[in-house]
Coordinates of N, CA and C and ligand atoms in Angstrom, one line a residue:
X1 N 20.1 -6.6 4.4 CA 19.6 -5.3 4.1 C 18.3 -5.0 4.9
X2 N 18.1 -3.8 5.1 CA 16.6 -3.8 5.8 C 16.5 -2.4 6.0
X3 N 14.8 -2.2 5.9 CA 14.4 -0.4 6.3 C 15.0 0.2 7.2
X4 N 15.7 1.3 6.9 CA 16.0 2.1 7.9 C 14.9 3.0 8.7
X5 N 14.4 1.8 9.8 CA 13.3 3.0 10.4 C 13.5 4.5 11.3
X6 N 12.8 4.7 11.2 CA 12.6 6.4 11.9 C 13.4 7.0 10.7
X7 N 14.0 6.7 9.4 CA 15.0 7.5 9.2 C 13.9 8.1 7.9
X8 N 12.7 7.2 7.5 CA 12.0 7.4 6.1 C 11.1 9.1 6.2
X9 N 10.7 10.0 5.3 CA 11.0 11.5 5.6 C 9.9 11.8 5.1
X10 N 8.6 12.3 5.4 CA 7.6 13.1 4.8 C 7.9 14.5 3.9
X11 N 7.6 14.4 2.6 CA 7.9 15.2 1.2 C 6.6 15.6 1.5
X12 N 5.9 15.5 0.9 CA 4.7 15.7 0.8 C 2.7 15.5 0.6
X13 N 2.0 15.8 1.1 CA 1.2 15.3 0.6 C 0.0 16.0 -0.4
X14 N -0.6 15.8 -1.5 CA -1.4 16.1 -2.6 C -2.4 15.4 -2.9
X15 N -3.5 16.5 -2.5 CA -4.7 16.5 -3.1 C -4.9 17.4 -4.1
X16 N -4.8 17.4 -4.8 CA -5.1 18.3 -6.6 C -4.2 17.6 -7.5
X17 N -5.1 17.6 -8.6 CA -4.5 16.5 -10.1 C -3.5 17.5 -10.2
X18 N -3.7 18.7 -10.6 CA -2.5 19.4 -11.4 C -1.0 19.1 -10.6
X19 N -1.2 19.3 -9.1 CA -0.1 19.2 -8.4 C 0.6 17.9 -8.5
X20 N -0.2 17.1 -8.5 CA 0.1 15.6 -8.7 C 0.8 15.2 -9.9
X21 N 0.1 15.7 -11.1 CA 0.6 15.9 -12.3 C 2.1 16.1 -12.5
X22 N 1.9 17.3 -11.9 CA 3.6 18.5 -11.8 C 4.1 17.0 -11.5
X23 N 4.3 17.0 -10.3 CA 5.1 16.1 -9.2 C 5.7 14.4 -10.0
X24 N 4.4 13.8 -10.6 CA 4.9 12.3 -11.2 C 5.7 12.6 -12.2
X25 N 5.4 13.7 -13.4 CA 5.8 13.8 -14.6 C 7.0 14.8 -14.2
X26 N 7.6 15.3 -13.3 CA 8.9 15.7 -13.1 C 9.9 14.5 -12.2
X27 N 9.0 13.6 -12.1 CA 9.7 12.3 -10.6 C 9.7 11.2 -12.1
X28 N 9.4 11.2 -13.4 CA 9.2 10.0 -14.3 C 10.0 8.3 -13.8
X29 N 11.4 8.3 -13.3 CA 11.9 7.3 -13.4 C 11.6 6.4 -11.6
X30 N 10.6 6.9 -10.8 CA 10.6 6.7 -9.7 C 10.3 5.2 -9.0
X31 N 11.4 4.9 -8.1 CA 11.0 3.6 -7.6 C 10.6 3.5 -6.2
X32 N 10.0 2.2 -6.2 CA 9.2 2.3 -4.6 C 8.2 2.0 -4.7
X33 N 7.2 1.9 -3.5 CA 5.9 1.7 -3.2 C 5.1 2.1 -2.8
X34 N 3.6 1.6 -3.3 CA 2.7 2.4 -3.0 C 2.1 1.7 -1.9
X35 N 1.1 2.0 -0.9 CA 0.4 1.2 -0.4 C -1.8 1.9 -0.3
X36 N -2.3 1.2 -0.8 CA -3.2 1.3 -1.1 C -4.3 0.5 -0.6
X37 N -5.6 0.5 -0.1 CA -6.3 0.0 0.1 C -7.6 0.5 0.6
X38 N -8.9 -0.1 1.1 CA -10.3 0.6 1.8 C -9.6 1.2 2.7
X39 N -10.5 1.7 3.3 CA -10.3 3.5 4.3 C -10.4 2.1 5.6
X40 N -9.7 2.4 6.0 CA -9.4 1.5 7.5 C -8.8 0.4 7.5
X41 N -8.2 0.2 6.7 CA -7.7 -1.4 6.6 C -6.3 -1.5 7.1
X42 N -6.2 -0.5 7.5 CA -4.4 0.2 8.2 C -3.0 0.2 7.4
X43 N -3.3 0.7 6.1 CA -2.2 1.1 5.7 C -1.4 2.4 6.4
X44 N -1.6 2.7 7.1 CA -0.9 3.9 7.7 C -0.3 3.3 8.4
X45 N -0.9 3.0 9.6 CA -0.3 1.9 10.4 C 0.6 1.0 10.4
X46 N 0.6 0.9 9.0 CA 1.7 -0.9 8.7 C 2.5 0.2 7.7
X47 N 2.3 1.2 7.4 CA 4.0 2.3 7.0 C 4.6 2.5 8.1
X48 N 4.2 2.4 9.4 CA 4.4 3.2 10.9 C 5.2 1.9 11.4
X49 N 4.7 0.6 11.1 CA 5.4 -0.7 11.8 C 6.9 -0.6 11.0
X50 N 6.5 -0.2 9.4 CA 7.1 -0.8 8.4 C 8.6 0.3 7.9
X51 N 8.2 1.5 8.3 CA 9.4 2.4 8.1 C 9.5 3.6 8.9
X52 N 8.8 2.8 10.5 CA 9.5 3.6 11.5 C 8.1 4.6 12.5
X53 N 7.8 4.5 13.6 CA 6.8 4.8 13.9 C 6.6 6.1 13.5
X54 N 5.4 7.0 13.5 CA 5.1 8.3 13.5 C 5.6 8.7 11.7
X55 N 5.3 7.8 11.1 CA 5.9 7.6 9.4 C 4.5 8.8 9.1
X56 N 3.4 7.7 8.8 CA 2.1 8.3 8.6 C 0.9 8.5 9.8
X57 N -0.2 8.8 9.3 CA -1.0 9.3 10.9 C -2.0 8.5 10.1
X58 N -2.1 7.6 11.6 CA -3.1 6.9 11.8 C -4.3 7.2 12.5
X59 N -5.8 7.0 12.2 CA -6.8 7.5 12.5 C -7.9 6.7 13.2
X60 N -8.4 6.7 13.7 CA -9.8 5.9 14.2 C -11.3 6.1 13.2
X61 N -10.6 7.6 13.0 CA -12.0 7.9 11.7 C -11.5 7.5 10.3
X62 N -12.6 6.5 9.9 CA -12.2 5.7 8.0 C -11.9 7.4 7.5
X63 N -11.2 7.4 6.3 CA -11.0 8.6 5.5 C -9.9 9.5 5.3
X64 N -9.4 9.4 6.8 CA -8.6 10.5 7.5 C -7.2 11.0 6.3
X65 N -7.1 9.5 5.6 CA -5.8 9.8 4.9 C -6.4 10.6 3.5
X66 N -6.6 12.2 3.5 CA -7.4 12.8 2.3 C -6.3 12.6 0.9
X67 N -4.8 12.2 1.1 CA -4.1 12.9 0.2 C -3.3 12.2 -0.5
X68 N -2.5 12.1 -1.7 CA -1.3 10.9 -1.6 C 0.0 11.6 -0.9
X69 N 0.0 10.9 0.5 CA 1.1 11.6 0.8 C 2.5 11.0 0.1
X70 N 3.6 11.2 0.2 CA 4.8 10.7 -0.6 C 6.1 10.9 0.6
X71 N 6.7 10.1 0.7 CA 7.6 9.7 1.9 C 8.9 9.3 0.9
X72 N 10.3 9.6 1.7 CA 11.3 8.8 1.2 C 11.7 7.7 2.2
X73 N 12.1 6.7 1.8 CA 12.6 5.9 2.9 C 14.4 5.4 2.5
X74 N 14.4 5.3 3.0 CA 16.2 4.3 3.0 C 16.1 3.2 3.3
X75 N 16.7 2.2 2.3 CA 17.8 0.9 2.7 C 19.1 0.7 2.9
X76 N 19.0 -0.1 4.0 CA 20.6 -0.1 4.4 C 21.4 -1.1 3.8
X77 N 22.2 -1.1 3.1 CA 22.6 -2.2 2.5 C 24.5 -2.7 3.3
X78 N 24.3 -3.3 4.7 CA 25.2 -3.1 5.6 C 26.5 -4.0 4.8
X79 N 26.2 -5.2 4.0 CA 27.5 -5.2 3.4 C 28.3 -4.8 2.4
X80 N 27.3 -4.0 2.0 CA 28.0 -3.2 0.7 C 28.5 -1.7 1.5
X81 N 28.2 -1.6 2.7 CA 27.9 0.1 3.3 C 27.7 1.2 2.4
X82 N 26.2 0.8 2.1 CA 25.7 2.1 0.9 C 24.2 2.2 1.6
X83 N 23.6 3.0 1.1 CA 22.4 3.6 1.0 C 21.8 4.0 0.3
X84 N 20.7 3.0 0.1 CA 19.7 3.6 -1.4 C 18.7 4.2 -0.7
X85 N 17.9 5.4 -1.6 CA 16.7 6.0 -1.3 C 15.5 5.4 -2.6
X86 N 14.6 5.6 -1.8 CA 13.0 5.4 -2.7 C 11.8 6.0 -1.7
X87 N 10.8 5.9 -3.0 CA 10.1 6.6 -2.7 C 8.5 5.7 -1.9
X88 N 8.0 6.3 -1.1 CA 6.5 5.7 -0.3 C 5.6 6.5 -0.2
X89 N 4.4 5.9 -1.0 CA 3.2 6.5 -1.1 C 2.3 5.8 -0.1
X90 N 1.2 6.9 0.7 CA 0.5 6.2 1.3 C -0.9 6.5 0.3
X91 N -1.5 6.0 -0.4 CA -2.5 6.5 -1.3 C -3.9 6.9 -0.4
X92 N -4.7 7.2 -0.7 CA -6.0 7.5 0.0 C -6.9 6.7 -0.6
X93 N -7.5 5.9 0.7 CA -8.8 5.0 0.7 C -10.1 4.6 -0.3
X94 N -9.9 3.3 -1.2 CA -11.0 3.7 -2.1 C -12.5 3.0 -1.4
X95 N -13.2 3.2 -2.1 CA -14.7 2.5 -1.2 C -15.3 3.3 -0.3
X96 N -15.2 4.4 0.1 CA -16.2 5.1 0.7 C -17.4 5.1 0.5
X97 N -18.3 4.8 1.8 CA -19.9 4.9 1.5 C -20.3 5.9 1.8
X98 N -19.5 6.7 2.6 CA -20.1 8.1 3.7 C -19.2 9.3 3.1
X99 N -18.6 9.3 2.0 CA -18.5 10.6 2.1 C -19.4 11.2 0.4
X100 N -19.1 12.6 -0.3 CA -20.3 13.5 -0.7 C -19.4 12.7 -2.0
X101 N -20.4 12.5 -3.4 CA -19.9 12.3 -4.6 C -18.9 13.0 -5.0
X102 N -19.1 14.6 -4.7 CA -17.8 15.5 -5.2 C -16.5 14.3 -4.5
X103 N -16.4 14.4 -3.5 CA -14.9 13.5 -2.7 C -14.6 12.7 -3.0
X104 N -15.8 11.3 -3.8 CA -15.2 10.4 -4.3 C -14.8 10.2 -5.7
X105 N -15.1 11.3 -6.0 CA -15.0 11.8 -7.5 C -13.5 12.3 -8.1
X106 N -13.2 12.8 -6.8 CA -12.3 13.8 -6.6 C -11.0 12.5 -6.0
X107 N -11.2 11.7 -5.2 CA -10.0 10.6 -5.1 C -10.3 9.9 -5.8
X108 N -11.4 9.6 -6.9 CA -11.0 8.8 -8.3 C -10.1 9.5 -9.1
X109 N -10.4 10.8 -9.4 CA -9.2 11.1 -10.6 C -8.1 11.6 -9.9
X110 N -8.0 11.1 -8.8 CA -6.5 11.6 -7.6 C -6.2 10.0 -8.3
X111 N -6.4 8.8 -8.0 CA -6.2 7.7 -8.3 C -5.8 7.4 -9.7
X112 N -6.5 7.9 -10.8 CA -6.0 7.4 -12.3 C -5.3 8.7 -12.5
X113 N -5.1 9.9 -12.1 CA -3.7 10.5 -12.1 C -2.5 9.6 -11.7
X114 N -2.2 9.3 -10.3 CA -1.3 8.3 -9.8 C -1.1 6.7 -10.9
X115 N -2.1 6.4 -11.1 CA -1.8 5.2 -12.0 C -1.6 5.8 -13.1
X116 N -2.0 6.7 -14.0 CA -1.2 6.6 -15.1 C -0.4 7.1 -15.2
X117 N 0.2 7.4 -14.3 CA 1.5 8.7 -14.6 C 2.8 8.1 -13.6
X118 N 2.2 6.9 -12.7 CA 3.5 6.6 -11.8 C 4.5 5.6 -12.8
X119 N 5.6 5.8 -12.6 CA 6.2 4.4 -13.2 C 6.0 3.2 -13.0
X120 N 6.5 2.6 -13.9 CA 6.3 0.7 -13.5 C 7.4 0.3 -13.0
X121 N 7.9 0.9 -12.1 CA 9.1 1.3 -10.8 C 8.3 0.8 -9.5
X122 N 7.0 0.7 -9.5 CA 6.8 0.8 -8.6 C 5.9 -0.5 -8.1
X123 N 5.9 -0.3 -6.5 CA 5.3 -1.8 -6.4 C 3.9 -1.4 -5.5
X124 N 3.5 -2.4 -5.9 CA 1.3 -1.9 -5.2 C 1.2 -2.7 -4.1
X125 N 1.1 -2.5 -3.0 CA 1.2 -3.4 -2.0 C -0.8 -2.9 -1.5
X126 N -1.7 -3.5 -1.8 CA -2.9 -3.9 -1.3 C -3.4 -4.5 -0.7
X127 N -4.2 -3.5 0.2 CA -3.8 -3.6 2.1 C -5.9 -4.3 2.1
X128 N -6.2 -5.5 2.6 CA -7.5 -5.7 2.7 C -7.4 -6.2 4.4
X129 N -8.5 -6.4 4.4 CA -9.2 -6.5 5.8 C -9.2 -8.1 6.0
X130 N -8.4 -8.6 7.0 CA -8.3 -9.9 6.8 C -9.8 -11.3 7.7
X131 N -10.4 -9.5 7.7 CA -11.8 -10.3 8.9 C -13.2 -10.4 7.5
X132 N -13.0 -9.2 6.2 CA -13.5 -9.4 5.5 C -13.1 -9.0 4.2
X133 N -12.7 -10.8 3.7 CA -12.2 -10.7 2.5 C -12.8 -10.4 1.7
X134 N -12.6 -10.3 -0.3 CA -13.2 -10.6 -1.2 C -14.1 -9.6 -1.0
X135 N -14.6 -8.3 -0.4 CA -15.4 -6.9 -0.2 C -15.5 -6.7 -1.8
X136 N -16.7 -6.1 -2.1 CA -17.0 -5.8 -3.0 C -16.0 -4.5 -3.7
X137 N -15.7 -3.6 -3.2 CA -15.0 -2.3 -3.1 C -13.6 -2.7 -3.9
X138 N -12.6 -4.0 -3.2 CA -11.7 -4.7 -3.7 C -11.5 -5.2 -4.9
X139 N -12.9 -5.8 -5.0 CA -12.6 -6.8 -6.1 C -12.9 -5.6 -7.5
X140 N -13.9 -4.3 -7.4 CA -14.0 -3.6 -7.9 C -12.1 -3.0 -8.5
X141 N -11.4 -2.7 -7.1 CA -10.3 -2.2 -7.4 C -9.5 -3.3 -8.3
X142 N -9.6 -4.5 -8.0 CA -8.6 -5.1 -8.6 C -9.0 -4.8 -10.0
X143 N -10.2 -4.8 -10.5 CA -10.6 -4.9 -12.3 C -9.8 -3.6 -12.7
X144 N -10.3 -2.7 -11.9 CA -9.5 -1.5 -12.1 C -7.8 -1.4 -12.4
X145 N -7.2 -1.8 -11.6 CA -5.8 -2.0 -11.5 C -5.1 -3.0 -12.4
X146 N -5.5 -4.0 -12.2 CA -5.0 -5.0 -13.5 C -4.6 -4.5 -14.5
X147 N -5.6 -3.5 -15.3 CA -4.8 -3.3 -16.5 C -3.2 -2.4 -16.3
X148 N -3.2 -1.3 -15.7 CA -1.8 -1.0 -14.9 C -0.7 -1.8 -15.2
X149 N -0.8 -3.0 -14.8 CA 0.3 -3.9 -15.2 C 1.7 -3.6 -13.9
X150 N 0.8 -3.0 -13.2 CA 2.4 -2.9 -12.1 C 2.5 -4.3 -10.9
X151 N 3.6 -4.5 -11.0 CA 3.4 -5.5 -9.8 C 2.9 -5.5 -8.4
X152 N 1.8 -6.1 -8.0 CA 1.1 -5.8 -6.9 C 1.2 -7.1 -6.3
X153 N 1.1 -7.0 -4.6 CA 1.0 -7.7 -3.6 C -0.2 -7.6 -2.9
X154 N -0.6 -8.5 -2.4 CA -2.0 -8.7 -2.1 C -1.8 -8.8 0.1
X155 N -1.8 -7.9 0.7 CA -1.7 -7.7 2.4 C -3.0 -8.4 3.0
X156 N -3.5 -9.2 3.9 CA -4.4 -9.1 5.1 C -3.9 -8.9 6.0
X157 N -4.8 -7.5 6.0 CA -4.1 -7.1 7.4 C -5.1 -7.4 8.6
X158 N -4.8 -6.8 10.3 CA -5.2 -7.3 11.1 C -5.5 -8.6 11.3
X159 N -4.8 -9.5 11.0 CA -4.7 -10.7 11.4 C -5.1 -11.3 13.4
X160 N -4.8 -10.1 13.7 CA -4.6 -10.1 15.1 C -6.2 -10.3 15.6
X161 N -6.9 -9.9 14.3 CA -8.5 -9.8 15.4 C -9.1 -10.9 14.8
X162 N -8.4 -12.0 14.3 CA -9.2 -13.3 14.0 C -8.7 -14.0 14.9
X163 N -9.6 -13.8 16.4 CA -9.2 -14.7 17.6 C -9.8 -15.9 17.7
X164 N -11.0 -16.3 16.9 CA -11.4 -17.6 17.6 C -11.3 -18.6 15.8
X165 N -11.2 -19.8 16.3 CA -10.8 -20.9 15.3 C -12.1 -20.6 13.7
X166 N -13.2 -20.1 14.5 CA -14.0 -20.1 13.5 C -13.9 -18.8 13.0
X167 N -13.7 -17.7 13.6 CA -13.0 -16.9 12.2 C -11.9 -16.9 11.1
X168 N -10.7 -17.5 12.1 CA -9.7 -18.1 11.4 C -10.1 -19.0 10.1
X169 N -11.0 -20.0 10.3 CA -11.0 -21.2 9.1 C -12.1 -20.2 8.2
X170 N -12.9 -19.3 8.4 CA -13.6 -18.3 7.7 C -12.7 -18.0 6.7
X171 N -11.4 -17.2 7.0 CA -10.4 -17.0 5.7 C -10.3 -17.9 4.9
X172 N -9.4 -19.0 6.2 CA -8.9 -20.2 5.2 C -10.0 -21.0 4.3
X173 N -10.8 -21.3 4.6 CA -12.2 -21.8 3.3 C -11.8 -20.7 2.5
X174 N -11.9 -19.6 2.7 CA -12.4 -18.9 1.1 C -10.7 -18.3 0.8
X175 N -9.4 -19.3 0.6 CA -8.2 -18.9 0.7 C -8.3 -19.8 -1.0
X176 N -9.3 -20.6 -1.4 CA -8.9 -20.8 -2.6 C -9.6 -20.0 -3.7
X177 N -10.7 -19.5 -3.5 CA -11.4 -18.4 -4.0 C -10.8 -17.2 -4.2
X178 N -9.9 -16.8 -3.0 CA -9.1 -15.7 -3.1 C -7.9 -15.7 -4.3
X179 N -7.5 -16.9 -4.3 CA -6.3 -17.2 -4.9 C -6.9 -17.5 -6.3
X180 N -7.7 -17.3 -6.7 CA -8.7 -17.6 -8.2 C -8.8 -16.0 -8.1
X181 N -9.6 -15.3 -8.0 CA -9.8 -13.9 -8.1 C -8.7 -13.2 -8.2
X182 N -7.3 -13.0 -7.5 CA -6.4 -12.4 -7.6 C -4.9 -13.1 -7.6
X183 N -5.5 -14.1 -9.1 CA -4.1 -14.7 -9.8 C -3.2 -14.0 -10.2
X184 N -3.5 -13.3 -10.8 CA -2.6 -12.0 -11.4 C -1.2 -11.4 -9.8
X185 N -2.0 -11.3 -8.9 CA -1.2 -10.7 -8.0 C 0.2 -11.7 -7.2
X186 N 1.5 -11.2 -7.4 CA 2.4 -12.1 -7.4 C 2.8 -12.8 -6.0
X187 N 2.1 -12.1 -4.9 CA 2.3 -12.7 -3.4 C 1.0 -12.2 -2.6
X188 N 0.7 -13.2 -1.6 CA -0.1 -12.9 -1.1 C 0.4 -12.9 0.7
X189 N 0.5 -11.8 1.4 CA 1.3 -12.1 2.6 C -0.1 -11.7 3.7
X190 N 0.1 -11.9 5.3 CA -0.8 -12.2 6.1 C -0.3 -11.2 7.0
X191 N -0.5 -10.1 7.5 CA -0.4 -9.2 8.7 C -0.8 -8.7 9.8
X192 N 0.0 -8.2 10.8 CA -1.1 -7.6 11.6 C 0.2 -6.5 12.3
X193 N -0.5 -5.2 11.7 CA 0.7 -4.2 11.5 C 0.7 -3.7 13.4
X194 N -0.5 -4.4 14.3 CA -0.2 -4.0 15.6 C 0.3 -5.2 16.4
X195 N 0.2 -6.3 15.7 CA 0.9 -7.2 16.5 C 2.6 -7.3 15.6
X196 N 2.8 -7.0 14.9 CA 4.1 -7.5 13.9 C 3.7 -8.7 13.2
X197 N 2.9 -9.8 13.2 CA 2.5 -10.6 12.7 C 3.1 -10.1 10.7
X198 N 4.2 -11.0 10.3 CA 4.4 -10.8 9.0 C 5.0 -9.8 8.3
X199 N 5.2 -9.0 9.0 CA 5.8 -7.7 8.5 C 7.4 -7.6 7.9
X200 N 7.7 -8.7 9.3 CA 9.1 -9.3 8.3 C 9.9 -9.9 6.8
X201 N 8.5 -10.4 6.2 CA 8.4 -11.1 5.1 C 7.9 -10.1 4.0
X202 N 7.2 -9.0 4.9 CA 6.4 -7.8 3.8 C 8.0 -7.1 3.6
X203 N 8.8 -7.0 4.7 CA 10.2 -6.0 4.4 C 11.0 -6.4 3.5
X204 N 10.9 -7.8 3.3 CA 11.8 -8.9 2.6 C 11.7 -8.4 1.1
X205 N 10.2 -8.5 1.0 CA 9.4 -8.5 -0.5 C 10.0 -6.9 -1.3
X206 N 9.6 -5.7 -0.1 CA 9.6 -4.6 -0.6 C 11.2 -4.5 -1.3
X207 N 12.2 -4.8 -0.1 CA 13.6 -4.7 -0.6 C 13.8 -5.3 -1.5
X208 N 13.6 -6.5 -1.7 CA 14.2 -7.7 -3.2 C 13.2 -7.2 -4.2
X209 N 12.0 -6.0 -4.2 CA 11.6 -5.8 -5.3 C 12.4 -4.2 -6.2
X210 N 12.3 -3.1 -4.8 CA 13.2 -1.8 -5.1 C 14.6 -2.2 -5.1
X211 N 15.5 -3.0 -4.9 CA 17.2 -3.3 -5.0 C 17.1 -4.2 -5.9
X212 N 16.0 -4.7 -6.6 CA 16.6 -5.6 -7.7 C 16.9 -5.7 -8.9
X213 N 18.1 -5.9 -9.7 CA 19.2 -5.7 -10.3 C 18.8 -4.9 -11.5
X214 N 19.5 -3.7 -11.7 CA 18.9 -3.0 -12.7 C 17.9 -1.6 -12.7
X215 N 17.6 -1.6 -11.2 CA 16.9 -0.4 -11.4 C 17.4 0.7 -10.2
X216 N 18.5 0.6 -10.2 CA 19.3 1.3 -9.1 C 20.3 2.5 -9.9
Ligands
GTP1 N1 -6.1 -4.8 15.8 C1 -5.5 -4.2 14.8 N2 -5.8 -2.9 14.5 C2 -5.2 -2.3 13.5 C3 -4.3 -3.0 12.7 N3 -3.9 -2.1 11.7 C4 -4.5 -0.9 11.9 N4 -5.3 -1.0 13.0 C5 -6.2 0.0 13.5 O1 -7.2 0.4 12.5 C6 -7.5 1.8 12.5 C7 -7.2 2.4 11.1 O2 -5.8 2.3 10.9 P1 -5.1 3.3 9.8 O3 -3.7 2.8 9.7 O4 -5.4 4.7 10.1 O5 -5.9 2.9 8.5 P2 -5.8 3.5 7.0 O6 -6.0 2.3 6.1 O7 -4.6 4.3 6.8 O8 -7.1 4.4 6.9 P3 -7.4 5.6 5.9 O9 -6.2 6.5 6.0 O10 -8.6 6.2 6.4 O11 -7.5 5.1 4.5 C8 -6.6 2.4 13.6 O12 -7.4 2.4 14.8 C9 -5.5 1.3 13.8 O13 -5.0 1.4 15.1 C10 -3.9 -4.3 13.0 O14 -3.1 -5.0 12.3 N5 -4.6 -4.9 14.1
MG2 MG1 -4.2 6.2 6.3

């Protein structure tokens, strides 16, 4: 089985609670994933590796993603020859230091709209910076999310820019720290959405969690 890239389809994106509102609470039984994380840590980018390039828009400026956009994507399931659809969220960036209270005020209750109203259909794939773990911003989100109870995966991304051994063992030292902090979270995978680095194992995860038995 595996993503049908180029084929996954931009629905829409929402910024306003009411709209958001409308949207979960008429979508109730929805499966699929979210991906979430700080404002640059390339979740856009690794929907773009992950379900086909030009999926979401990727930015140079932190922030850029203002909205939850909502994507469909397809699995191909070649020996059964079927096709399931689900649903992909790219959420917008928590931890801003630079933008005005109103904004971050305003993607907090964009945020506990989406959490309390998405189903437990769905899977949290949490995108961190693999050059700086354990960010205060993070560990803030995880207290937050925990109670949710949705199943979440824990991403380092850009793997690709830990080029010398001493940034490398930098992770790995604090890889048991990490794994103390975010017990709760059921996988922890390593990426780098511009080299491919892992992305194979991220496809693996998403599929055996949306096709598995019973929620189809
Ligand atoms: N070297 C490297 N650069 C990356 C990687 N992933 C993303 N980037 C770059 O990081 C920047 C931000 O990427 P985005 O995918 O827009 O990040 P985002 O998390 O969606 O950001 P917001 O939408 O602002 O929350 C872009 O310049 C990407 O090219 C990676 O794995 N390696
Ligand atoms: Mg983005």
């Amino acid at each position: 089985m595996n993503i049908q890239k180029g084929k996954s389809e931009f629905l829409m994106g929402i910024d306003n609670i009411e709209q958001l509102t409308t949207w979960l609470n008429e979508h109730p039984f929805i499966n699929g994933v979210a991906f979430i994380g700080r404002s640059n840590v390339g979740k856009s980018s690794l929907i773009n590796s992950l379900f086909g390039k030009n999926t979401a828009r990727v930015s140079k400026t932190p922030g850029r993603t203002r909205q939850v956009n909502i994507f469909r994507f397809i699995v191909d399931d070649r020996l059964n020859k079927t096709e399931h659809e689900f649903y992909l969220f790219d959420v917008p960036g928590y931890g801003h230091a630079d933008v005005s209270k109103e904004m971050a005020q305003n993607w907090q209750n964009l945020l506990d709209t989406f959490f309390q109203l998405c189903s437990e259909k769905i899977l949290l794939l949490n995108i961190q910076d693999a050059r700086h773990p354990l960010q205060e911003p993070d560990l803030v989100f995880h207290d937050y999310i925990k109670s949710f109870q949705l199943e979440t995966y824990l991403l380092f991304n850009k793997m690709d820019k830990l080029k010398t051994q001493s940034e490398r063992s930098q992770l790995k030292n604090k890889m048991p720290q990490i794994y103390q902090k975010f017990k709760w979270v059921k996988q922890i995978h390593f990426t780098s959405a511009e080299k491919g680095d892992g992305l194979s194992s991220v496809e693996l995860s998403i599929i055996n969690f949306v096709m598995r038995p019973g929620t189809n």
